[in-house]
């Protein structure tokens, strides 16, 4: 009963927040409004400065681009003057086709006659039967795609087609359109018969095969393919022009390449007389 009486007669305690001085409240509101207004002004100024810089950069860039000319100049230009004209239009304006073929790569210096004939056939198709309107340019394997990509020639003949080159060729950093193949060939080995058998089996571990040395033209799809199944230590990458002499000198005992290149090299050997 005493407890109940105390609870009944007691009053609930509650915190009372003291009233704020009206002058202090007005000062706080003024400070908040001033801060908001100042931040807004700073944001507007920053936006205006950024827009001005972007506009000046854009006008400066467009001004430099307007200085670029496709006409010949006596001093270096700010940008390359690569003609944007389609390849066929450029060739007709020049009056001839610039046609790239593989550089003479056999010991006899035999030029790739089939590729040269194709260049003349292309010129005849473009210039109403005049097969003489062509400039044949011999190119190495390392430079052929870069030269074609830079439009220093209009067409290249004698390049193996791969899906990768159709989309993105590594040395030129671009893709190329290919015609239908005019002949089909593949990877073949030639050289010492015993070592050729080793290369066919990709055997470099047993017996005579431990001495296998395969010379392959560097910069070709064959070089990449061979290194996938023959250890790199047994593969010698060389410029195309050195492949034949490397086999004859004993630097390698097997050559790798296309069937047609092997046939031409064999014809050259036979032209030198019977083997000793």
mmCIF file of C-alpha atoms in Angstrom:
data_model
loop_
_atom_site.group_PDB
_atom_site.id
_atom_site.type_symbol
_atom_site.label_atom_id
_atom_site.label_comp_id
_atom_site.label_asym_id
_atom_site.label_seq_id
_atom_site.Cartn_x
_atom_site.Cartn_y
_atom_site.Cartn_z
ATOM 1 C CA UNK A 1 0.000 0.000 0.000
ATOM 2 C CA UNK A 2 2.807 2.435 0.738
ATOM 3 C CA UNK A 3 4.349 1.761 -2.684
ATOM 4 C CA UNK A 4 1.044 2.226 -4.473
ATOM 5 C CA UNK A 5 0.386 5.420 -2.592
ATOM 6 C CA UNK A 6 3.768 6.809 -3.553
ATOM 7 C CA UNK A 7 3.245 5.931 -7.241
ATOM 8 C CA UNK A 8 -0.267 7.412 -7.194
ATOM 9 C CA UNK A 9 0.756 10.712 -5.678
ATOM 10 C CA UNK A 10 4.016 11.098 -7.647
ATOM 11 C CA UNK A 11 4.263 13.174 -10.826
ATOM 12 C CA UNK A 12 6.066 12.072 -14.007
ATOM 13 C CA UNK A 13 9.416 13.786 -14.524
ATOM 14 C CA UNK A 14 10.151 15.061 -18.045
ATOM 15 C CA UNK A 15 13.015 17.004 -19.555
ATOM 16 C CA UNK A 16 12.142 20.567 -20.424
ATOM 17 C CA UNK A 17 14.096 22.113 -23.331
ATOM 18 C CA UNK A 18 14.936 25.708 -22.574
ATOM 19 C CA UNK A 19 13.560 28.197 -25.038
ATOM 20 C CA UNK A 20 16.153 29.534 -27.495
ATOM 21 C CA UNK A 21 16.825 33.223 -27.713
ATOM 22 C CA UNK A 22 15.024 34.499 -30.890
ATOM 23 C CA UNK A 23 18.043 36.623 -31.892
ATOM 24 C CA UNK A 24 20.327 33.551 -31.789
ATOM 25 C CA UNK A 25 17.877 31.538 -33.865
ATOM 26 C CA UNK A 26 17.727 34.284 -36.517
ATOM 27 C CA UNK A 27 21.533 34.456 -36.632
ATOM 28 C CA UNK A 28 21.804 30.673 -37.203
ATOM 29 C CA UNK A 29 19.266 30.787 -40.051
ATOM 30 C CA UNK A 30 21.200 33.668 -41.650
ATOM 31 C CA UNK A 31 24.476 31.730 -41.438
ATOM 32 C CA UNK A 32 22.898 28.619 -43.041
ATOM 33 C CA UNK A 33 21.435 30.695 -45.893
ATOM 34 C CA UNK A 34 24.758 32.467 -46.448
ATOM 35 C CA UNK A 35 26.678 29.183 -46.635
ATOM 36 C CA UNK A 36 24.162 27.740 -49.130
ATOM 37 C CA UNK A 37 24.319 30.864 -51.293
ATOM 38 C CA UNK A 38 28.137 30.879 -51.260
ATOM 39 C CA UNK A 39 28.345 27.185 -52.266
ATOM 40 C CA UNK A 40 25.925 27.823 -55.139
ATOM 41 C CA UNK A 41 28.076 30.688 -56.456
ATOM 42 C CA UNK A 42 31.251 28.568 -56.273
ATOM 43 C CA UNK A 43 29.544 25.688 -58.163
ATOM 44 C CA UNK A 44 28.333 28.016 -60.928
ATOM 45 C CA UNK A 45 31.812 29.563 -61.354
ATOM 46 C CA UNK A 46 33.500 26.118 -61.504
ATOM 47 C CA UNK A 47 31.029 24.912 -64.161
ATOM 48 C CA UNK A 48 31.610 28.032 -66.260
ATOM 49 C CA UNK A 49 35.412 27.596 -66.126
ATOM 50 C CA UNK A 50 35.225 23.932 -67.175
ATOM 51 C CA UNK A 51 32.912 24.744 -70.089
ATOM 52 C CA UNK A 52 35.239 27.524 -71.265
ATOM 53 C CA UNK A 53 38.285 25.245 -71.198
ATOM 54 C CA UNK A 54 36.478 22.515 -73.155
ATOM 55 C CA UNK A 55 35.322 25.039 -75.768
ATOM 56 C CA UNK A 56 38.835 26.461 -76.179
ATOM 57 C CA UNK A 57 40.341 22.967 -76.488
ATOM 58 C CA UNK A 58 37.740 22.002 -79.096
ATOM 59 C CA UNK A 59 38.291 25.154 -81.139
ATOM 60 C CA UNK A 60 42.074 24.688 -80.941
ATOM 61 C CA UNK A 61 41.774 21.095 -82.178
ATOM 62 C CA UNK A 62 39.438 22.004 -85.008
ATOM 63 C CA UNK A 63 41.762 24.848 -85.957
ATOM 64 C CA UNK A 64 44.702 22.471 -86.252
ATOM 65 C CA UNK A 65 42.658 19.998 -88.272
ATOM 66 C CA UNK A 66 41.660 22.739 -90.667
ATOM 67 C CA UNK A 67 45.360 23.268 -91.399
ATOM 68 C CA UNK A 68 45.765 19.688 -92.677
ATOM 69 C CA UNK A 69 45.826 19.510 -96.468
ATOM 70 C CA UNK A 70 45.839 16.578 -98.840
ATOM 71 C CA UNK A 71 47.942 18.613 -101.284
ATOM 72 C CA UNK A 72 51.729 18.079 -101.517
ATOM 73 C CA UNK A 73 53.722 20.371 -99.251
ATOM 74 C CA UNK A 74 57.344 21.498 -99.110
ATOM 75 C CA UNK A 75 57.485 21.279 -95.316
ATOM 76 C CA UNK A 76 56.376 18.479 -92.964
ATOM 77 C CA UNK A 77 52.654 18.615 -92.268
ATOM 78 C CA UNK A 78 51.057 18.399 -88.823
ATOM 79 C CA UNK A 79 49.356 15.129 -89.697
ATOM 80 C CA UNK A 80 49.931 12.387 -92.291
ATOM 81 C CA UNK A 81 48.406 13.270 -95.653
ATOM 82 C CA UNK A 82 47.011 9.793 -96.256
ATOM 83 C CA UNK A 83 44.451 9.993 -99.014
ATOM 84 C CA UNK A 84 40.981 8.886 -97.904
ATOM 85 C CA UNK A 85 40.009 7.898 -101.461
ATOM 86 C CA UNK A 86 38.997 4.286 -102.169
ATOM 87 C CA UNK A 87 41.859 2.114 -103.387
ATOM 88 C CA UNK A 88 40.490 1.661 -106.903
ATOM 89 C CA UNK A 89 39.930 5.415 -107.308
ATOM 90 C CA UNK A 90 43.497 6.144 -106.191
ATOM 91 C CA UNK A 91 44.948 3.633 -108.666
ATOM 92 C CA UNK A 92 42.973 5.071 -111.576
ATOM 93 C CA UNK A 93 44.020 8.606 -110.671
ATOM 94 C CA UNK A 94 47.681 7.497 -110.601
ATOM 95 C CA UNK A 95 47.313 5.711 -113.916
ATOM 96 C CA UNK A 96 48.771 2.419 -112.712
ATOM 97 C CA UNK A 97 48.450 -0.274 -110.022
ATOM 98 C CA UNK A 98 51.130 -0.689 -107.355
ATOM 99 C CA UNK A 99 51.210 -4.432 -106.742
ATOM 100 C CA UNK A 100 53.279 -6.084 -104.011
ATOM 101 C CA UNK A 101 54.737 -9.572 -104.404
ATOM 102 C CA UNK A 102 57.030 -11.689 -102.191
ATOM 103 C CA UNK A 103 60.675 -10.663 -102.499
ATOM 104 C CA UNK A 104 62.771 -13.086 -104.564
ATOM 105 C CA UNK A 105 63.520 -15.729 -102.011
ATOM 106 C CA UNK A 106 65.357 -18.515 -103.784
ATOM 107 C CA UNK A 107 69.063 -18.997 -104.240
ATOM 108 C CA UNK A 108 68.790 -18.545 -107.999
ATOM 109 C CA UNK A 109 67.028 -15.232 -107.518
ATOM 110 C CA UNK A 110 64.029 -16.653 -109.356
ATOM 111 C CA UNK A 111 61.195 -14.138 -109.171
ATOM 112 C CA UNK A 112 57.744 -15.445 -108.335
ATOM 113 C CA UNK A 113 56.457 -15.448 -111.900
ATOM 114 C CA UNK A 114 52.910 -16.435 -111.017
ATOM 115 C CA UNK A 115 52.507 -13.484 -108.648
ATOM 116 C CA UNK A 116 53.944 -11.096 -111.257
ATOM 117 C CA UNK A 117 51.516 -12.386 -113.867
ATOM 118 C CA UNK A 118 48.621 -11.890 -111.459
ATOM 119 C CA UNK A 119 49.674 -8.258 -110.940
ATOM 120 C CA UNK A 120 49.564 -7.694 -114.711
ATOM 121 C CA UNK A 121 46.166 -9.419 -114.886
ATOM 122 C CA UNK A 122 44.795 -7.058 -112.206
ATOM 123 C CA UNK A 123 46.100 -4.055 -114.151
ATOM 124 C CA UNK A 124 44.408 -5.338 -117.307
ATOM 125 C CA UNK A 125 41.105 -5.675 -115.440
ATOM 126 C CA UNK A 126 41.337 -2.126 -114.055
ATOM 127 C CA UNK A 127 42.655 -0.330 -117.146
ATOM 128 C CA UNK A 128 40.536 -1.844 -119.932
ATOM 129 C CA UNK A 129 42.945 -4.572 -120.967
ATOM 130 C CA UNK A 130 46.221 -2.656 -120.567
ATOM 131 C CA UNK A 131 48.358 -5.068 -118.534
ATOM 132 C CA UNK A 132 51.392 -2.768 -118.639
ATOM 133 C CA UNK A 133 49.943 -0.226 -116.198
ATOM 134 C CA UNK A 134 51.432 -1.849 -113.124
ATOM 135 C CA UNK A 135 54.375 -1.250 -110.826
ATOM 136 C CA UNK A 136 55.520 -4.516 -109.267
ATOM 137 C CA UNK A 137 57.043 -4.033 -105.803
ATOM 138 C CA UNK A 138 58.988 -6.819 -104.106
ATOM 139 C CA UNK A 139 58.412 -6.912 -100.348
ATOM 140 C CA UNK A 140 59.845 -8.925 -97.470
ATOM 141 C CA UNK A 141 57.637 -10.930 -95.145
ATOM 142 C CA UNK A 142 58.270 -8.452 -92.345
ATOM 143 C CA UNK A 143 57.174 -5.349 -94.290
ATOM 144 C CA UNK A 144 54.458 -6.612 -96.649
ATOM 145 C CA UNK A 145 51.417 -5.937 -94.457
ATOM 146 C CA UNK A 146 52.714 -2.620 -93.111
ATOM 147 C CA UNK A 147 53.279 -1.348 -96.660
ATOM 148 C CA UNK A 148 49.819 -2.495 -97.716
ATOM 149 C CA UNK A 149 48.215 -0.963 -94.634
ATOM 150 C CA UNK A 150 49.930 2.376 -95.280
ATOM 151 C CA UNK A 151 48.573 2.377 -98.868
ATOM 152 C CA UNK A 152 52.061 2.438 -100.347
ATOM 153 C CA UNK A 153 50.704 -0.293 -102.614
ATOM 154 C CA UNK A 154 47.136 -0.960 -103.704
ATOM 155 C CA UNK A 155 47.155 -4.769 -103.673
ATOM 156 C CA UNK A 156 49.345 -7.555 -102.357
ATOM 157 C CA UNK A 157 49.750 -10.957 -104.025
ATOM 158 C CA UNK A 158 51.069 -14.148 -102.480
ATOM 159 C CA UNK A 159 49.789 -13.763 -98.899
ATOM 160 C CA UNK A 160 48.372 -16.787 -97.110
ATOM 161 C CA UNK A 161 44.825 -16.257 -95.899
ATOM 162 C CA UNK A 162 44.002 -16.720 -92.223
ATOM 163 C CA UNK A 163 40.955 -15.669 -90.235
ATOM 164 C CA UNK A 164 43.238 -13.677 -87.925
ATOM 165 C CA UNK A 165 44.655 -11.589 -90.781
ATOM 166 C CA UNK A 166 41.175 -10.999 -92.094
ATOM 167 C CA UNK A 167 40.226 -9.324 -88.802
ATOM 168 C CA UNK A 168 43.460 -8.063 -87.220
ATOM 169 C CA UNK A 169 46.968 -8.548 -88.618
ATOM 170 C CA UNK A 170 49.595 -7.950 -85.929
ATOM 171 C CA UNK A 171 52.367 -6.042 -87.742
ATOM 172 C CA UNK A 172 50.004 -3.516 -89.337
ATOM 173 C CA UNK A 173 47.400 -3.428 -86.542
ATOM 174 C CA UNK A 174 44.473 -3.803 -88.965
ATOM 175 C CA UNK A 175 42.524 -6.355 -90.989
ATOM 176 C CA UNK A 176 42.584 -6.990 -94.743
ATOM 177 C CA UNK A 177 40.082 -8.178 -97.330
ATOM 178 C CA UNK A 178 41.146 -11.265 -99.272
ATOM 179 C CA UNK A 179 40.149 -12.532 -102.703
ATOM 180 C CA UNK A 180 39.282 -16.148 -103.390
ATOM 181 C CA UNK A 181 42.442 -18.312 -103.199
ATOM 182 C CA UNK A 182 44.162 -18.833 -106.545
ATOM 183 C CA UNK A 183 46.091 -21.869 -105.333
ATOM 184 C CA UNK A 184 46.035 -24.130 -102.301
ATOM 185 C CA UNK A 185 49.161 -25.262 -100.504
ATOM 186 C CA UNK A 186 50.274 -26.365 -97.075
ATOM 187 C CA UNK A 187 53.176 -26.940 -94.738
ATOM 188 C CA UNK A 188 55.761 -29.420 -96.022
ATOM 189 C CA UNK A 189 59.196 -30.559 -94.897
ATOM 190 C CA UNK A 190 62.191 -31.086 -97.166
ATOM 191 C CA UNK A 191 65.826 -32.011 -96.590
ATOM 192 C CA UNK A 192 67.647 -35.061 -95.261
ATOM 193 C CA UNK A 193 65.129 -37.937 -95.593
ATOM 194 C CA UNK A 194 65.834 -39.355 -92.131
ATOM 195 C CA UNK A 195 65.356 -36.012 -90.438
ATOM 196 C CA UNK A 196 62.269 -35.275 -92.534
ATOM 197 C CA UNK A 197 60.715 -38.406 -90.979
ATOM 198 C CA UNK A 198 61.591 -37.025 -87.538
ATOM 199 C CA UNK A 199 59.919 -33.703 -88.358
ATOM 200 C CA UNK A 200 56.804 -35.474 -89.672
ATOM 201 C CA UNK A 201 56.536 -37.351 -86.352
ATOM 202 C CA UNK A 202 57.528 -34.258 -84.306
ATOM 203 C CA UNK A 203 60.165 -36.528 -82.743
ATOM 204 C CA UNK A 204 63.112 -34.745 -81.117
ATOM 205 C CA UNK A 205 63.880 -37.192 -78.306
ATOM 206 C CA UNK A 206 65.007 -40.531 -79.718
ATOM 207 C CA UNK A 207 68.011 -41.623 -81.762
ATOM 208 C CA UNK A 208 68.991 -39.496 -84.718
ATOM 209 C CA UNK A 209 65.946 -37.264 -84.160
ATOM 210 C CA UNK A 210 67.673 -35.585 -81.230
ATOM 211 C CA UNK A 211 69.760 -33.720 -83.804
ATOM 212 C CA UNK A 212 66.745 -32.367 -85.722
ATOM 213 C CA UNK A 213 67.157 -28.740 -86.783
ATOM 214 C CA UNK A 214 64.267 -27.237 -88.748
ATOM 215 C CA UNK A 215 64.766 -23.955 -90.612
ATOM 216 C CA UNK A 216 61.549 -22.009 -91.138
ATOM 217 C CA UNK A 217 60.830 -18.577 -92.690
ATOM 218 C CA UNK A 218 60.346 -16.156 -89.819
ATOM 219 C CA UNK A 219 57.206 -14.020 -89.953
ATOM 220 C CA UNK A 220 55.051 -16.720 -91.542
ATOM 221 C CA UNK A 221 52.135 -18.703 -90.175
ATOM 222 C CA UNK A 222 54.301 -21.803 -90.618
ATOM 223 C CA UNK A 223 56.795 -20.531 -88.034
ATOM 224 C CA UNK A 224 54.057 -20.240 -85.407
ATOM 225 C CA UNK A 225 52.539 -23.594 -86.352
ATOM 226 C CA UNK A 226 55.824 -25.541 -86.178
ATOM 227 C CA UNK A 227 56.676 -24.139 -82.762
ATOM 228 C CA UNK A 228 53.382 -25.544 -81.477
ATOM 229 C CA UNK A 229 54.567 -29.154 -81.916
ATOM 230 C CA UNK A 230 58.370 -28.985 -82.260
ATOM 231 C CA UNK A 231 60.415 -27.536 -79.356
ATOM 232 C CA UNK A 232 61.733 -24.061 -80.017
ATOM 233 C CA UNK A 233 65.304 -25.255 -79.442
ATOM 234 C CA UNK A 234 65.002 -27.405 -82.587
ATOM 235 C CA UNK A 235 63.543 -24.604 -84.722
ATOM 236 C CA UNK A 236 65.674 -21.977 -86.481
ATOM 237 C CA UNK A 237 63.830 -18.921 -87.751
ATOM 238 C CA UNK A 238 65.516 -17.243 -90.728
ATOM 239 C CA UNK A 239 64.733 -14.706 -93.457
ATOM 240 C CA UNK A 240 63.201 -16.414 -96.465
ATOM 241 C CA UNK A 241 66.242 -15.669 -98.637
ATOM 242 C CA UNK A 242 68.494 -17.631 -96.243
ATOM 243 C CA UNK A 243 66.460 -20.838 -96.019
ATOM 244 C CA UNK A 244 68.032 -22.616 -98.997
ATOM 245 C CA UNK A 245 71.642 -21.752 -98.163
ATOM 246 C CA UNK A 246 71.090 -22.764 -94.511
ATOM 247 C CA UNK A 247 70.110 -26.266 -95.620
ATOM 248 C CA UNK A 248 73.070 -26.609 -97.995
ATOM 249 C CA UNK A 249 75.552 -25.322 -95.388
ATOM 250 C CA UNK A 250 74.335 -27.770 -92.739
ATOM 251 C CA UNK A 251 72.937 -25.116 -90.404
ATOM 252 C CA UNK A 252 69.699 -27.080 -90.530
ATOM 253 C CA UNK A 253 68.880 -30.536 -91.850
ATOM 254 C CA UNK A 254 65.211 -29.875 -92.655
ATOM 255 C CA UNK A 255 63.487 -26.913 -94.279
ATOM 256 C CA UNK A 256 59.843 -26.064 -93.686
ATOM 257 C CA UNK A 257 57.670 -24.157 -96.123
ATOM 258 C CA UNK A 258 55.036 -24.407 -98.808
ATOM 259 C CA UNK A 259 55.062 -27.125 -101.427
ATOM 260 C CA UNK A 260 55.534 -24.620 -104.241
ATOM 261 C CA UNK A 261 58.597 -23.035 -102.619
ATOM 262 C CA UNK A 262 60.090 -26.500 -102.133
ATOM 263 C CA UNK A 263 59.472 -27.362 -105.776
ATOM 264 C CA UNK A 264 61.200 -24.174 -106.964
ATOM 265 C CA UNK A 265 64.182 -24.852 -104.699
ATOM 266 C CA UNK A 266 64.420 -28.418 -105.992
ATOM 267 C CA UNK A 267 64.326 -27.124 -109.569
ATOM 268 C CA UNK A 268 67.181 -24.783 -108.750
ATOM 269 C CA UNK A 269 69.280 -27.617 -107.299
ATOM 270 C CA UNK A 270 68.701 -29.739 -110.388
ATOM 271 C CA UNK A 271 69.709 -26.828 -112.599
ATOM 272 C CA UNK A 272 73.129 -26.830 -110.911
ATOM 273 C CA UNK A 273 73.911 -30.318 -112.192
ATOM 274 C CA UNK A 274 73.845 -33.796 -110.602
ATOM 275 C CA UNK A 275 74.648 -34.094 -106.898
ATOM 276 C CA UNK A 276 78.240 -34.843 -105.978
#
